[in-house]
Amino acid sequence: MTILIFQQSLYSQKEIVGKVEFYKSIESDWKILESFPDATIKKLTNRNHKIKIEENNVITELETDSTGIFKIKLRLKDSIRIKINDHSPVLNEEFQFAPNQINDTLKLRISDKSLCVYRDSISEPKFYAKYNEKQAELDFENGKHQLLGIGTDWPTEESMKRREEIETEYRIKYDYFFQPTREKIKIMYRYNQVMKKLIGINKNVW
């Protein structure tokens, strides 16, 4: 989500023009990993969004138009907090800025990750419960250092060599799943991303 803020002085106030914009949390040449297609991201952006702005204990609530644009005048003498879609558990985000951080254009970005995770958890609830990102952290803390792999009957020589090297170098094992659904693959990818970071792996594990 991006809010483009332009400002001009009007007495002691400044006018803010903002535009809400979503972006993809995952972009990959392997389209199955892509969080949402371009058309969906555009629809998420071009809708009415609820905006809550807190400035020096003064709360202003408003709504964008159907293209995600809003306008408001603020004094900007104190830090401001901008909450987007505070009512929604999957489309919300919060930002805080000092007055000197608000230039002619202020970008606030929010990804579609929460919505993507929610969708995958609904589609594959048992799998998600076992392999969500929080569980990856718990598995690591409990000494269960593993990566999730997509099993195939005829893996390429390159992929076999890469995984064998990773298992040897980091003393871990792969847990393979054959013919996982699209949602499972994305759950696996997010699990691996957490585990990779905790283990210290800076290479492709698939």
PDB file of C-alpha atoms in Angstrom:
ATOM      1  CA  MET A   1       0.000   0.000   0.000  1.00  0.00           C
ATOM      2  CA  THR A   2       1.472   3.350  -0.972  1.00  0.00           C
ATOM      3  CA  ILE A   3       0.229   6.769   0.073  1.00  0.00           C
ATOM      4  CA  LEU A   4       1.588   9.578  -2.002  1.00  0.00           C
ATOM      5  CA  ILE A   5       1.472  12.747   0.051  1.00  0.00           C
ATOM      6  CA  PHE A   6       1.748  16.233  -1.399  1.00  0.00           C
ATOM      7  CA  GLN A   7       1.656  19.268   0.848  1.00  0.00           C
ATOM      8  CA  GLN A   8       1.140  23.019   0.647  1.00  0.00           C
ATOM      9  CA  SER A   9       0.879  25.642   3.349  1.00  0.00           C
ATOM     10  CA  LEU A  10      -2.541  27.039   4.154  1.00  0.00           C
ATOM     11  CA  TYR A  11      -2.344  29.334   7.170  1.00  0.00           C
ATOM     12  CA  SER A  12      -0.854  26.928   9.769  1.00  0.00           C
ATOM     13  CA  GLN A  13      -1.989  23.772   8.034  1.00  0.00           C
ATOM     14  CA  LYS A  14      -0.773  21.573   5.239  1.00  0.00           C
ATOM     15  CA  GLU A  15      -2.948  19.658   2.825  1.00  0.00           C
ATOM     16  CA  ILE A  16      -2.219  15.990   2.367  1.00  0.00           C
ATOM     17  CA  VAL A  17      -3.296  14.139  -0.732  1.00  0.00           C
ATOM     18  CA  GLY A  18      -2.832  10.423  -0.263  1.00  0.00           C
ATOM     19  CA  LYS A  19      -3.247   7.402  -2.472  1.00  0.00           C
ATOM     20  CA  VAL A  20      -3.532   3.893  -1.098  1.00  0.00           C
ATOM     21  CA  GLU A  21      -1.793   1.213  -3.148  1.00  0.00           C
ATOM     22  CA  PHE A  22      -1.185  -2.487  -2.531  1.00  0.00           C
ATOM     23  CA  TYR A  23       1.845  -4.424  -3.723  1.00  0.00           C
ATOM     24  CA  LYS A  24       2.761  -8.096  -4.021  1.00  0.00           C
ATOM     25  CA  SER A  25       4.563  -9.694  -1.100  1.00  0.00           C
ATOM     26  CA  ILE A  26       6.094 -12.297  -3.413  1.00  0.00           C
ATOM     27  CA  GLU A  27       7.146 -11.754  -7.012  1.00  0.00           C
ATOM     28  CA  SER A  28       8.858 -14.670  -8.703  1.00  0.00           C
ATOM     29  CA  ASP A  29       9.566 -16.054 -12.148  1.00  0.00           C
ATOM     30  CA  TRP A  30       7.893 -19.171 -10.791  1.00  0.00           C
ATOM     31  CA  LYS A  31       4.297 -17.908 -10.998  1.00  0.00           C
ATOM     32  CA  ILE A  32       2.956 -20.475  -8.559  1.00  0.00           C
ATOM     33  CA  LEU A  33       4.755 -18.579  -5.771  1.00  0.00           C
ATOM     34  CA  GLU A  34       3.257 -15.210  -6.728  1.00  0.00           C
ATOM     35  CA  SER A  35       0.992 -13.997  -3.960  1.00  0.00           C
ATOM     36  CA  PHE A  36      -1.756 -12.448  -6.108  1.00  0.00           C
ATOM     37  CA  PRO A  37      -1.947 -11.563  -9.814  1.00  0.00           C
ATOM     38  CA  ASP A  38      -1.747  -7.971 -11.056  1.00  0.00           C
ATOM     39  CA  ALA A  39      -5.506  -7.749 -11.576  1.00  0.00           C
ATOM     40  CA  THR A  40      -6.188  -8.635  -7.934  1.00  0.00           C
ATOM     41  CA  ILE A  41      -3.625  -6.123  -6.656  1.00  0.00           C
ATOM     42  CA  LYS A  42      -5.285  -3.448  -8.776  1.00  0.00           C
ATOM     43  CA  LYS A  43      -8.700  -4.306  -7.328  1.00  0.00           C
ATOM     44  CA  LEU A  44      -7.327  -4.163  -3.790  1.00  0.00           C
ATOM     45  CA  THR A  45      -5.945  -0.689  -4.515  1.00  0.00           C
ATOM     46  CA  ASN A  46      -8.954   0.718  -6.347  1.00  0.00           C
ATOM     47  CA  ARG A  47     -11.508   0.550  -3.579  1.00  0.00           C
ATOM     48  CA  ASN A  48     -12.691   2.596  -0.631  1.00  0.00           C
ATOM     49  CA  HIS A  49     -10.264   2.404   2.291  1.00  0.00           C
ATOM     50  CA  LYS A  50     -10.883   3.639   5.817  1.00  0.00           C
ATOM     51  CA  ILE A  51      -8.255   6.065   7.069  1.00  0.00           C
ATOM     52  CA  LYS A  52      -7.629   7.067  10.684  1.00  0.00           C
ATOM     53  CA  ILE A  53      -5.123   9.840  11.382  1.00  0.00           C
ATOM     54  CA  GLU A  54      -3.986  10.624  14.928  1.00  0.00           C
ATOM     55  CA  GLU A  55      -2.264  13.960  15.511  1.00  0.00           C
ATOM     56  CA  ASN A  56      -1.590  15.287  19.016  1.00  0.00           C
ATOM     57  CA  ASN A  57      -4.487  13.285  20.535  1.00  0.00           C
ATOM     58  CA  VAL A  58      -6.824  14.446  17.765  1.00  0.00           C
ATOM     59  CA  ILE A  59      -8.270  11.617  15.707  1.00  0.00           C
ATOM     60  CA  THR A  60      -9.591  12.237  12.222  1.00  0.00           C
ATOM     61  CA  GLU A  61     -11.400   9.494  10.359  1.00  0.00           C
ATOM     62  CA  LEU A  62     -12.180   9.565   6.663  1.00  0.00           C
ATOM     63  CA  GLU A  63     -12.523   7.307   3.668  1.00  0.00           C
ATOM     64  CA  THR A  64     -10.803   7.256   0.324  1.00  0.00           C
ATOM     65  CA  ASP A  65     -12.692   7.435  -2.945  1.00  0.00           C
ATOM     66  CA  SER A  66     -13.052   4.350  -5.114  1.00  0.00           C
ATOM     67  CA  THR A  67      -9.562   4.863  -6.551  1.00  0.00           C
ATOM     68  CA  GLY A  68      -7.884   4.902  -3.127  1.00  0.00           C
ATOM     69  CA  ILE A  69      -7.349   8.692  -2.952  1.00  0.00           C
ATOM     70  CA  PHE A  70      -8.041  10.941   0.056  1.00  0.00           C
ATOM     71  CA  LYS A  71      -7.331  14.533   1.107  1.00  0.00           C
ATOM     72  CA  ILE A  72      -6.939  16.106   4.556  1.00  0.00           C
ATOM     73  CA  LYS A  73      -5.438  19.229   6.141  1.00  0.00           C
ATOM     74  CA  LEU A  74      -3.188  18.803   9.179  1.00  0.00           C
ATOM     75  CA  ARG A  75      -1.064  21.091  11.305  1.00  0.00           C
ATOM     76  CA  LEU A  76       1.868  18.654  11.321  1.00  0.00           C
ATOM     77  CA  LYS A  77       3.446  20.123  14.449  1.00  0.00           C
ATOM     78  CA  ASP A  78       3.642  16.722  16.112  1.00  0.00           C
ATOM     79  CA  SER A  79       4.178  13.189  14.951  1.00  0.00           C
ATOM     80  CA  ILE A  80       1.244  11.679  13.106  1.00  0.00           C
ATOM     81  CA  ARG A  81       0.038   8.099  13.032  1.00  0.00           C
ATOM     82  CA  ILE A  82      -1.841   6.884   9.971  1.00  0.00           C
ATOM     83  CA  LYS A  83      -3.896   3.718  10.251  1.00  0.00           C
ATOM     84  CA  ILE A  84      -5.221   2.111   7.106  1.00  0.00           C
ATOM     85  CA  ASN A  85      -8.261  -0.189   7.288  1.00  0.00           C
ATOM     86  CA  ASP A  86      -7.930  -0.524  11.056  1.00  0.00           C
ATOM     87  CA  HIS A  87     -11.110  -2.614  11.085  1.00  0.00           C
ATOM     88  CA  SER A  88      -9.643  -5.348   8.879  1.00  0.00           C
ATOM     89  CA  PRO A  89      -7.262  -8.074  10.113  1.00  0.00           C
ATOM     90  CA  VAL A  90      -5.847  -8.675   6.626  1.00  0.00           C
ATOM     91  CA  LEU A  91      -5.927  -5.308   4.814  1.00  0.00           C
ATOM     92  CA  ASN A  92      -4.612  -3.067   7.572  1.00  0.00           C
ATOM     93  CA  GLU A  93      -1.350  -1.261   8.225  1.00  0.00           C
ATOM     94  CA  GLU A  94      -0.069   1.478  10.519  1.00  0.00           C
ATOM     95  CA  PHE A  95       2.606   4.125   9.980  1.00  0.00           C
ATOM     96  CA  GLN A  96       4.057   6.872  12.154  1.00  0.00           C
ATOM     97  CA  PHE A  97       5.981   9.926  10.974  1.00  0.00           C
ATOM     98  CA  ALA A  98       7.624  12.944  12.517  1.00  0.00           C
ATOM     99  CA  PRO A  99       6.718  16.291  10.882  1.00  0.00           C
ATOM    100  CA  ASN A 100      10.120  16.567   9.199  1.00  0.00           C
ATOM    101  CA  GLN A 101       9.641  13.164   7.575  1.00  0.00           C
ATOM    102  CA  ILE A 102       6.699  14.343   5.502  1.00  0.00           C
ATOM    103  CA  ASN A 103       8.068  15.681   2.248  1.00  0.00           C
ATOM    104  CA  ASP A 104       6.266  16.527  -0.953  1.00  0.00           C
ATOM    105  CA  THR A 105       5.770  12.814  -1.572  1.00  0.00           C
ATOM    106  CA  LEU A 106       5.437  10.339   1.270  1.00  0.00           C
ATOM    107  CA  LYS A 107       5.170   6.666   0.359  1.00  0.00           C
ATOM    108  CA  LEU A 108       3.491   4.213   2.701  1.00  0.00           C
ATOM    109  CA  ARG A 109       3.570   0.624   1.476  1.00  0.00           C
ATOM    110  CA  ILE A 110       1.685  -2.407   2.644  1.00  0.00           C
ATOM    111  CA  SER A 111       1.949  -5.849   1.104  1.00  0.00           C
ATOM    112  CA  ASP A 112      -0.745  -8.375   0.376  1.00  0.00           C
ATOM    113  CA  LYS A 113       0.956 -10.924   2.644  1.00  0.00           C
ATOM    114  CA  SER A 114      -1.649 -10.970   5.429  1.00  0.00           C
ATOM    115  CA  LEU A 115      -4.401 -11.611   2.910  1.00  0.00           C
ATOM    116  CA  CYS A 116      -2.343 -14.280   1.158  1.00  0.00           C
ATOM    117  CA  VAL A 117      -1.514 -16.064   4.412  1.00  0.00           C
ATOM    118  CA  TYR A 118      -5.171 -15.941   5.456  1.00  0.00           C
ATOM    119  CA  ARG A 119      -6.290 -17.426   2.136  1.00  0.00           C
ATOM    120  CA  ASP A 120      -3.730 -20.247   2.310  1.00  0.00           C
ATOM    121  CA  SER A 121      -4.591 -21.015   5.940  1.00  0.00           C
ATOM    122  CA  ILE A 122      -8.273 -21.366   5.044  1.00  0.00           C
ATOM    123  CA  SER A 123      -7.531 -23.587   2.043  1.00  0.00           C
ATOM    124  CA  GLU A 124      -5.064 -25.837   3.912  1.00  0.00           C
ATOM    125  CA  PRO A 125      -5.808 -25.427   7.640  1.00  0.00           C
ATOM    126  CA  LYS A 126      -4.058 -28.592   8.922  1.00  0.00           C
ATOM    127  CA  PHE A 127      -0.971 -28.061   6.790  1.00  0.00           C
ATOM    128  CA  TYR A 128      -0.816 -24.389   7.761  1.00  0.00           C
ATOM    129  CA  ALA A 129      -1.104 -25.218  11.466  1.00  0.00           C
ATOM    130  CA  LYS A 130       1.906 -27.546  11.150  1.00  0.00           C
ATOM    131  CA  TYR A 131       4.103 -25.414   8.890  1.00  0.00           C
ATOM    132  CA  ASN A 132       3.309 -21.744   9.464  1.00  0.00           C
ATOM    133  CA  GLU A 133       6.058 -19.175  10.025  1.00  0.00           C
ATOM    134  CA  LYS A 134       5.643 -19.175  13.797  1.00  0.00           C
ATOM    135  CA  GLN A 135       5.973 -22.943  13.813  1.00  0.00           C
ATOM    136  CA  ALA A 136       9.219 -22.627  11.854  1.00  0.00           C
ATOM    137  CA  GLU A 137      10.594 -20.484  14.681  1.00  0.00           C
ATOM    138  CA  LEU A 138       9.430 -23.008  17.291  1.00  0.00           C
ATOM    139  CA  ASP A 139      10.893 -25.912  15.314  1.00  0.00           C
ATOM    140  CA  PHE A 140      14.240 -24.142  15.148  1.00  0.00           C
ATOM    141  CA  GLU A 141      14.208 -23.364  18.870  1.00  0.00           C
ATOM    142  CA  ASN A 142      13.417 -27.011  19.608  1.00  0.00           C
ATOM    143  CA  GLY A 143      16.341 -28.210  17.507  1.00  0.00           C
ATOM    144  CA  LYS A 144      14.228 -29.388  14.581  1.00  0.00           C
ATOM    145  CA  HIS A 145      16.263 -27.867  11.773  1.00  0.00           C
ATOM    146  CA  GLN A 146      14.631 -28.846   8.505  1.00  0.00           C
ATOM    147  CA  LEU A 147      13.590 -27.536   5.115  1.00  0.00           C
ATOM    148  CA  LEU A 148      10.460 -28.456   3.210  1.00  0.00           C
ATOM    149  CA  GLY A 149      10.970 -29.781  -0.299  1.00  0.00           C
ATOM    150  CA  ILE A 150       8.748 -30.572  -3.251  1.00  0.00           C
ATOM    151  CA  GLY A 151       9.208 -34.211  -4.137  1.00  0.00           C
ATOM    152  CA  THR A 152       9.372 -35.313  -7.769  1.00  0.00           C
ATOM    153  CA  ASP A 153       9.884 -38.712  -9.361  1.00  0.00           C
ATOM    154  CA  TRP A 154      12.589 -37.353 -11.649  1.00  0.00           C
ATOM    155  CA  PRO A 155      14.469 -34.502  -9.942  1.00  0.00           C
ATOM    156  CA  THR A 156      17.104 -32.710 -11.971  1.00  0.00           C
ATOM    157  CA  GLU A 157      20.737 -33.450 -11.301  1.00  0.00           C
ATOM    158  CA  GLU A 158      21.277 -29.793 -10.420  1.00  0.00           C
ATOM    159  CA  SER A 159      18.520 -29.720  -7.784  1.00  0.00           C
ATOM    160  CA  MET A 160      19.684 -33.015  -6.258  1.00  0.00           C
ATOM    161  CA  LYS A 161      23.251 -31.760  -5.971  1.00  0.00           C
ATOM    162  CA  ARG A 162      22.148 -28.440  -4.465  1.00  0.00           C
ATOM    163  CA  ARG A 163      20.019 -30.095  -1.797  1.00  0.00           C
ATOM    164  CA  GLU A 164      22.679 -32.642  -0.927  1.00  0.00           C
ATOM    165  CA  GLU A 165      25.220 -29.849  -0.477  1.00  0.00           C
ATOM    166  CA  ILE A 166      22.820 -27.909   1.748  1.00  0.00           C
ATOM    167  CA  GLU A 167      22.078 -30.971   3.893  1.00  0.00           C
ATOM    168  CA  THR A 168      25.801 -31.639   4.325  1.00  0.00           C
ATOM    169  CA  GLU A 169      26.898 -28.052   4.923  1.00  0.00           C
ATOM    170  CA  TYR A 170      24.161 -27.119   7.389  1.00  0.00           C
ATOM    171  CA  ARG A 171      23.493 -30.571   8.869  1.00  0.00           C
ATOM    172  CA  ILE A 172      19.803 -30.508   8.134  1.00  0.00           C
ATOM    173  CA  LYS A 173      17.303 -32.736   6.385  1.00  0.00           C
ATOM    174  CA  TYR A 174      14.570 -32.080   3.835  1.00  0.00           C
ATOM    175  CA  ASP A 175      11.011 -33.161   4.494  1.00  0.00           C
ATOM    176  CA  TYR A 176       9.519 -33.866   1.056  1.00  0.00           C
ATOM    177  CA  PHE A 177       5.926 -33.509  -0.109  1.00  0.00           C
ATOM    178  CA  PHE A 178       4.712 -34.959  -3.391  1.00  0.00           C
ATOM    179  CA  GLN A 179       2.171 -33.106  -5.523  1.00  0.00           C
ATOM    180  CA  PRO A 180       1.445 -30.350  -2.974  1.00  0.00           C
ATOM    181  CA  THR A 181      -1.309 -27.881  -3.807  1.00  0.00           C
ATOM    182  CA  ARG A 182      -0.514 -24.301  -4.801  1.00  0.00           C
ATOM    183  CA  GLU A 183      -1.453 -23.142  -1.303  1.00  0.00           C
ATOM    184  CA  LYS A 184       0.782 -25.761   0.337  1.00  0.00           C
ATOM    185  CA  ILE A 185       3.711 -24.711  -1.837  1.00  0.00           C
ATOM    186  CA  LYS A 186       3.372 -21.115  -0.674  1.00  0.00           C
ATOM    187  CA  ILE A 187       3.069 -22.193   2.959  1.00  0.00           C
ATOM    188  CA  MET A 188       6.218 -24.293   2.475  1.00  0.00           C
ATOM    189  CA  TYR A 189       8.025 -21.364   0.872  1.00  0.00           C
ATOM    190  CA  ARG A 190       7.265 -19.041   3.793  1.00  0.00           C
ATOM    191  CA  TYR A 191       8.282 -21.738   6.306  1.00  0.00           C
ATOM    192  CA  ASN A 192      11.577 -22.194   4.471  1.00  0.00           C
ATOM    193  CA  GLN A 193      12.230 -18.468   4.347  1.00  0.00           C
ATOM    194  CA  VAL A 194      12.051 -18.290   8.149  1.00  0.00           C
ATOM    195  CA  MET A 195      14.113 -21.446   8.645  1.00  0.00           C
ATOM    196  CA  LYS A 196      16.731 -20.276   6.135  1.00  0.00           C
ATOM    197  CA  LYS A 197      17.193 -17.008   8.003  1.00  0.00           C
ATOM    198  CA  LEU A 198      17.498 -18.720  11.390  1.00  0.00           C
ATOM    199  CA  ILE A 199      19.970 -21.299  10.103  1.00  0.00           C
ATOM    200  CA  GLY A 200      21.930 -18.748   8.078  1.00  0.00           C
ATOM    201  CA  ILE A 201      21.331 -20.066   4.569  1.00  0.00           C
ATOM    202  CA  ASN A 202      21.704 -17.424   1.870  1.00  0.00           C
ATOM    203  CA  LYS A 203      20.965 -19.508  -1.208  1.00  0.00           C
ATOM    204  CA  ASN A 204      18.100 -21.058  -3.081  1.00  0.00           C
ATOM    205  CA  VAL A 205      16.996 -24.201  -1.250  1.00  0.00           C
ATOM    206  CA  TRP A 206      14.714 -25.513  -3.996  1.00  0.00           C
TER     207      TRP A 206
END
